[in-house]
Structures are given as structure tokens and as C-alpha cells.
Short mmCIF file of C-alpha atoms in Angstrom, two decimals:
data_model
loop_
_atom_site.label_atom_id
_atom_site.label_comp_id
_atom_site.label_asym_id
_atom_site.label_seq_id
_atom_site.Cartn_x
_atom_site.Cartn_y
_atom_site.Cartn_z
CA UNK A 16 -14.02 -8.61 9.99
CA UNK A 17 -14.93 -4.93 8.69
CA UNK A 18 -11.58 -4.01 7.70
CA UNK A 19 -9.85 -1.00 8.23
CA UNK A 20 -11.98 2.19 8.33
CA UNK A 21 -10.89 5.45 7.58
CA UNK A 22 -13.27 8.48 8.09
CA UNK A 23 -13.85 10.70 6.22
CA UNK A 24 -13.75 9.44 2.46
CA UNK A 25 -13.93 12.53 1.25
CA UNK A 26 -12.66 15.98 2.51
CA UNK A 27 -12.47 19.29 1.19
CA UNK A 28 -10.67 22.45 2.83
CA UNK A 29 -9.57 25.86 2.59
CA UNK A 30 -5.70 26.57 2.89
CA UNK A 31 -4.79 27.22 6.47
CA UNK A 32 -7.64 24.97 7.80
CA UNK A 33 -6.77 22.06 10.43
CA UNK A 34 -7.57 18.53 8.78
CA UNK A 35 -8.18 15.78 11.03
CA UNK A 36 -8.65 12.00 9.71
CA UNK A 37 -9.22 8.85 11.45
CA UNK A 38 -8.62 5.45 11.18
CA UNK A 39 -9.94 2.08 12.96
CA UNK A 40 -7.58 -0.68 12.44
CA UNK A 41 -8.33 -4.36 12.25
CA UNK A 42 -9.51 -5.49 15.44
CA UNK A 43 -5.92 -7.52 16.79
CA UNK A 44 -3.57 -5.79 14.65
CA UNK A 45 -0.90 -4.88 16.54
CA UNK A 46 0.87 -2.23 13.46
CA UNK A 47 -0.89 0.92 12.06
CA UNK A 48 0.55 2.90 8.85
CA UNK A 49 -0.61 5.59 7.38
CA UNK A 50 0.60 6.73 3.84
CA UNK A 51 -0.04 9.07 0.89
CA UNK A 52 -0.50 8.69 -2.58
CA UNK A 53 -0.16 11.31 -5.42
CA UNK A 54 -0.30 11.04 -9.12
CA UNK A 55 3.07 12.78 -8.84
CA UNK A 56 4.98 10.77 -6.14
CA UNK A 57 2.72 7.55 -5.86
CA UNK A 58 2.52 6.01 -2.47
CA UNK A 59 4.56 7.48 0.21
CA UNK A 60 4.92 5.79 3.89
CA UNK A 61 4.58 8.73 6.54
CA UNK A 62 4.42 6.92 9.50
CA UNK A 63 4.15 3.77 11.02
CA UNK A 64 3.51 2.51 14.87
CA UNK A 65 3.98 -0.77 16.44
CA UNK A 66 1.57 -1.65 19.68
CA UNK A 67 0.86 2.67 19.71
CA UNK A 68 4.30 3.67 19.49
CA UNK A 69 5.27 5.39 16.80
CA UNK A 70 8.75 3.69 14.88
CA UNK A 71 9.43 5.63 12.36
CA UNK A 72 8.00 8.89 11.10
CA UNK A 73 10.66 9.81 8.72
CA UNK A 74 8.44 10.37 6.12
CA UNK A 75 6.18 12.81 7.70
CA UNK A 76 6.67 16.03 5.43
CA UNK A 77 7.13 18.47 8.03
CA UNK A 78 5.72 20.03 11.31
CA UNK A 79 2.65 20.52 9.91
CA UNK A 80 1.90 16.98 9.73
CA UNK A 81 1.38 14.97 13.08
CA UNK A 82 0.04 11.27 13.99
CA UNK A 83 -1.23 10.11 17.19
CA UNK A 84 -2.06 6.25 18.05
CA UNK A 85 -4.03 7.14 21.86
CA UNK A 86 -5.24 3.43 21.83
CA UNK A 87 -5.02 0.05 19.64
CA UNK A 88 -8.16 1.24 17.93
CA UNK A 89 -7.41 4.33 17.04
CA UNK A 90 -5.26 6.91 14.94
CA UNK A 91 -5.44 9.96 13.56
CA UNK A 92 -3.59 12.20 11.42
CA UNK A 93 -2.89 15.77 11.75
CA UNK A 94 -2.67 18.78 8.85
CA UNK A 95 -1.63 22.16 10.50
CA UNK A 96 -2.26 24.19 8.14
CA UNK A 97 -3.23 22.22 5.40
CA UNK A 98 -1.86 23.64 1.79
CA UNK A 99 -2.88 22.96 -1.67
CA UNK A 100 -0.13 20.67 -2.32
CA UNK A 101 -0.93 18.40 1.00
CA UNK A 102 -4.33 17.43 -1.69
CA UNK A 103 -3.67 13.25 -1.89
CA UNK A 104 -5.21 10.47 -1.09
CA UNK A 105 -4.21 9.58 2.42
CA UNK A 106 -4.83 5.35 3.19
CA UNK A 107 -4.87 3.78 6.48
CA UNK A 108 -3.36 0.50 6.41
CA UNK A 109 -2.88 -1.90 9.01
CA UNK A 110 -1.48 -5.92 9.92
CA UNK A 111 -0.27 -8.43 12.50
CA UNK A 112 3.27 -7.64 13.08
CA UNK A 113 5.62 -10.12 13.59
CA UNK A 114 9.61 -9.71 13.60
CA UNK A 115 8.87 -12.34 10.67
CA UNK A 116 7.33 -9.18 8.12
CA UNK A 117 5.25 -12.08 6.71
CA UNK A 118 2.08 -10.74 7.74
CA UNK A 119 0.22 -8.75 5.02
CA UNK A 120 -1.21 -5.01 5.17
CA UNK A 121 -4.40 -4.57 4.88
CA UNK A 122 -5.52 -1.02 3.70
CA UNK A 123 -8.98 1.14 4.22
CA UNK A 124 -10.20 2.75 1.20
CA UNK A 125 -8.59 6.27 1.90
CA UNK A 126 -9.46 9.33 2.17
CA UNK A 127 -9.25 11.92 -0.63
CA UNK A 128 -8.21 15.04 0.49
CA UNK A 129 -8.72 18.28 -1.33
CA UNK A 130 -6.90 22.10 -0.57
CA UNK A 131 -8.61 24.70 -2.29
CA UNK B 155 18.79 -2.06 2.02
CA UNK B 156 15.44 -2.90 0.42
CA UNK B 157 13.57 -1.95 -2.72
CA UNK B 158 11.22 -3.58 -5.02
CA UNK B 159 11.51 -2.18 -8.69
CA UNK B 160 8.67 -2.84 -11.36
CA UNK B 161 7.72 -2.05 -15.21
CA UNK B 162 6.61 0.88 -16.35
CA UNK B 163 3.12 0.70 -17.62
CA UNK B 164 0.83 1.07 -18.44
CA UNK B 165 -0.24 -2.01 -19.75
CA UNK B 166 -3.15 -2.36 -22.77
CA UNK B 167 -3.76 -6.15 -23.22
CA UNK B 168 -6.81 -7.39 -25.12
CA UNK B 169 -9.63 -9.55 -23.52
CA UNK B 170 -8.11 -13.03 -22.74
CA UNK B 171 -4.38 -12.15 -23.45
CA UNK B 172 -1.46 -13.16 -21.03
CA UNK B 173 -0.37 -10.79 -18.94
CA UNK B 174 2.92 -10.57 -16.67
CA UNK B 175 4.11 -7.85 -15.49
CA UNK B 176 7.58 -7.89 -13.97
CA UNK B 177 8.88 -7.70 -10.26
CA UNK B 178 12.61 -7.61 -8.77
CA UNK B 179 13.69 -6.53 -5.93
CA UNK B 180 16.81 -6.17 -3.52
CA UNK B 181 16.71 -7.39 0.12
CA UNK B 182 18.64 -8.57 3.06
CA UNK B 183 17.74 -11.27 4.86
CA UNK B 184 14.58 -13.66 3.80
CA UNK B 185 11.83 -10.94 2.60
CA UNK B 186 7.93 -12.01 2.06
CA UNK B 187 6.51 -11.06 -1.19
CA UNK B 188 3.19 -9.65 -1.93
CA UNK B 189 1.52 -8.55 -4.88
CA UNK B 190 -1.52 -5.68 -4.05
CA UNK B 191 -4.37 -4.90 -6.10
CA UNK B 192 -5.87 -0.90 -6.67
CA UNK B 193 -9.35 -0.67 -8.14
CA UNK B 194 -10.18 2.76 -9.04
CA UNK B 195 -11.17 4.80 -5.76
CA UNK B 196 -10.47 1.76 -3.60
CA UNK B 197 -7.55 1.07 -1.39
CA UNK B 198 -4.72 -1.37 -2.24
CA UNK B 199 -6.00 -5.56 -1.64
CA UNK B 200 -3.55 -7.97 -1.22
CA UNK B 201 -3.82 -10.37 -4.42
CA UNK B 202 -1.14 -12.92 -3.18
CA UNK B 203 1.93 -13.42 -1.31
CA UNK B 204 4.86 -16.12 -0.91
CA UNK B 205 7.20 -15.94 2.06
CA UNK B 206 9.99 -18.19 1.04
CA UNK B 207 11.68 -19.19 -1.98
CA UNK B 208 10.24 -21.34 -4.43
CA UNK B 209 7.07 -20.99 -3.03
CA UNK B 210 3.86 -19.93 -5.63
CA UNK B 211 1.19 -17.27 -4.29
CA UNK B 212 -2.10 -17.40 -6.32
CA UNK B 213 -5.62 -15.99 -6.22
CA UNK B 214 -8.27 -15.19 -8.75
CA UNK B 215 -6.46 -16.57 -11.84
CA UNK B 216 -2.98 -14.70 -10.60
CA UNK B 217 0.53 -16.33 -9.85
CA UNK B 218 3.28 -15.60 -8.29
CA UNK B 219 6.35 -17.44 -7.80
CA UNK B 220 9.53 -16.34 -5.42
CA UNK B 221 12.36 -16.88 -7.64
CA UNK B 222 15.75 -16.11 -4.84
CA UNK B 223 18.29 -17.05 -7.11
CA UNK B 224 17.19 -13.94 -9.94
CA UNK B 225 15.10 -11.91 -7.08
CA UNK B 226 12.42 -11.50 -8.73
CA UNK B 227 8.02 -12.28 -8.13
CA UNK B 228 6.69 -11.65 -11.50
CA UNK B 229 2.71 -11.97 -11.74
CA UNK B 230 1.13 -13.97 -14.60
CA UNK B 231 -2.08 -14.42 -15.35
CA UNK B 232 -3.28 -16.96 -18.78
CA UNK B 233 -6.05 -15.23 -19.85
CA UNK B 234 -7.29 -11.31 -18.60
CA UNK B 235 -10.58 -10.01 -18.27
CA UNK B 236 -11.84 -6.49 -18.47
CA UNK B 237 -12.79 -6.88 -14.17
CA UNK B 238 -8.99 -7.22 -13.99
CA UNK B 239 -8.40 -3.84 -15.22
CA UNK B 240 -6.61 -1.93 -12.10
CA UNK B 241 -2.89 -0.64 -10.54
CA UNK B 242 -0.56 -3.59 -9.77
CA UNK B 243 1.88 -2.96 -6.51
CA UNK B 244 4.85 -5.61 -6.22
CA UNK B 245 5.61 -5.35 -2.45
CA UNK B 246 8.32 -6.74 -0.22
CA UNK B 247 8.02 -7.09 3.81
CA UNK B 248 11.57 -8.06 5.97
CA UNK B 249 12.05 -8.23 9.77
CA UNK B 250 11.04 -5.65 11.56
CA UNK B 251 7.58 -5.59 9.72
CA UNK B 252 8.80 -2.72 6.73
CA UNK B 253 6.64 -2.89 3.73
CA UNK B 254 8.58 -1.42 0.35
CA UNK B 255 6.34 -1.02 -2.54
CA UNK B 256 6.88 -0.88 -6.30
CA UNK B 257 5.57 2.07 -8.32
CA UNK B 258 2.40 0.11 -9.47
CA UNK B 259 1.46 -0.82 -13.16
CA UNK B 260 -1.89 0.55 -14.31
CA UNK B 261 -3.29 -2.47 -16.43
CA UNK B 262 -6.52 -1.67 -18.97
CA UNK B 263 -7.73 -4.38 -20.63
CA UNK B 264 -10.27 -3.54 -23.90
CA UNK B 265 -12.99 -6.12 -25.09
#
């Protein structure tokens, strides 16, 4: 089992420039989240599919922001522009969804995102 | 709805001290608990987890127990080490497969 893998762990951008990150979910996990997490706000939910679909994406921040799930073994996220305050720590996190929610997440190591 | 509310740290303990660090939270239905585990640069770990009441999650020295009748999963452990220095999430999953997390406690622990 590898885990979850998020690429890349580190990425640094101007303001204005597109920011793409990616994210390999456990082989047989059927559930992909993707969050943020700020000194200032902690760790935010953004979006979350179920078998590629995305449920709920209510806390995506805005337009700028956009998550795709083409396959079960892939995601990315989106930044259109990117601005300085979209600098975080962005974690991929995925599990084996049940209707039961007694399946644990299990996160990649992140991705730390700076906006110069 | 659902929320999961736990202390404000941080949290200095001494080498070998107990540590708990509290966890309620407020839920419909029959939630799962989970406590997660943030290293510095790493991504959150699951520690341990109960899914019904009564039961006790453990791992590495850690316990849990799912107490329904005062809602709360606080984490113990009987004697820290400095390796256990890290953020604490107190999480709660319901149907549907939503995860709410607690604000995390940032525990150092000094030789």
C-alpha cells in the first residue's frame, strides 16, 4: 500500500499563475477529499467526491478554485489565478466509503503552496 | 448537525507525564470517532478510532474510549515521550461518509 500521493510537495508561484496539483488515491478507495490548512483557519474541507462525482464543493473559495476526479486514480486541483492568500498547505486525503462513515481517511503528506 | 469541539492548546507536558486532551462532540445518528495524528510537515495519521459506544480505540500507548451518554472521546496516554510531540485532531465520521474535525492541539513535550 503506498498511500496517498500528492505531487508536488512543494510549489512556489507568482500571483496570477495557474497552479495545478495532483493526487493518487489509495488503490480501492472509492472517496477522494481534498482540503486546506492555514495557521489562520486550520483545516478546511473544499471538496469531496464519491466514485468521481463530486458531492459537495461548498467549501471551494471561489471560481478560481476548481477540482476534477477524470478517473478513480486521479484528481487534481485547480488555482486560476493563484493569490498570495491561496499560500496553504493543500492535503489529499482519501478512504473506503461506506453509508456507515466508519471507514477512516487516510491523508498524503500535502503540498505546501507558496504565492509570492 | 455535527461538530467535534476540542481544548485549546497548546499543551507542554514533561517527559513521562499523563496527558489527555479533551474531545466532545455533537452528532445525529451513531457517528465513528477518530483521533488523527500531525507530525511536523507530514499529513494527518489516523492514531485510533471507535465506532460505537463503549468501545476503546488504542495504538502506540494512546486510548480512546466512546463515552455516548457525555459525547465525548478524550485521548489519554500514561506516560509521554518527546516522539509524541505533534498536532492532535479529534474527528467524527456519520452516514454519508462526512468527516468533521476538531481544531487540533499542538502537544510539546520537553526532556
Amino acid at each position: 500500500d503506498a498511500g496517498v500521493i500528492q505531487s508536488p510537495r512543494h510549489e512556489v508561484t507568482e500571483m496570477g499563475q495557474e497552479v495545478t496539483l495532483r493526487c493518487k488515491p489509495i488503490s480501492g478507495h472509492n472517496s477522494l477529499f481534498w482540503y486546506r490548512q492555514t495557521m489562520m483557519r486550520g483545516l478546511e474541507l473544499l471538496i469531496y467526491f464519491n466514485n468521481n462525482v463530486p458531492i459537495d464543493d461548498s467549501g471551494m473559495p471561489e471560481d478560481r478554485f476548481s477540482a476534477k476526479m477524470p478517473n478513480a486514480s486521479f484528481s487534481t486541483l485547480k488555482i486560476q489565478p493563484s493569490e498570495p492568500r491561496d499560500s496553504a498547505v493543500y492535503f489529499c486525503a482519501s478512504s473506503f466509503g461506506g453509508n456507515q462513515g466508519n471507514s477512516p481517511l487516510h491523508f498524503g503528506n500535502g503540498t505546501r503552496l507558496t504565492v509570492t | 448537525g455535527n461538530s467535534v469541539t476540542q481544548m485549546e492548546g497548546p499543551v507542554t507536558l514533561s517527559e513521562e507525564a499523563f496527558l489527555t486532551i479533551n474531545c466532545t462532540y455533537t452528532a445525529t445518528g451513531y457517528p465513528s470517532l477518530f483521533w488523527y495524528v500531525q507530525y511536523p510537515g507530514e499529513g494527518l495519521q489516523l492514531l485510533l478510532k471507535a465506532t460505537k459506544a463503549d468501545d476503546k480505540g488504542s495504538n502506540k500507548g494512546f486510548e480512546a474510549t466512546y463515552r455516548k451518554e457525555t459525547t465525548s472521546f478524550h485521548l489519554e496516554k500514561g506516560s509521554v515521550q518527546v516522539s509524541d510531540s505533534a498536532v492532535y485532531f479529534c474527528a467524527l465520521s456519520n452516514t454519508g461518509n462526512q468527516f468533521y474535525f476538531g481544531t487540533g492541539t499542538s502537544l510539546t513535550v520537553i526532556p
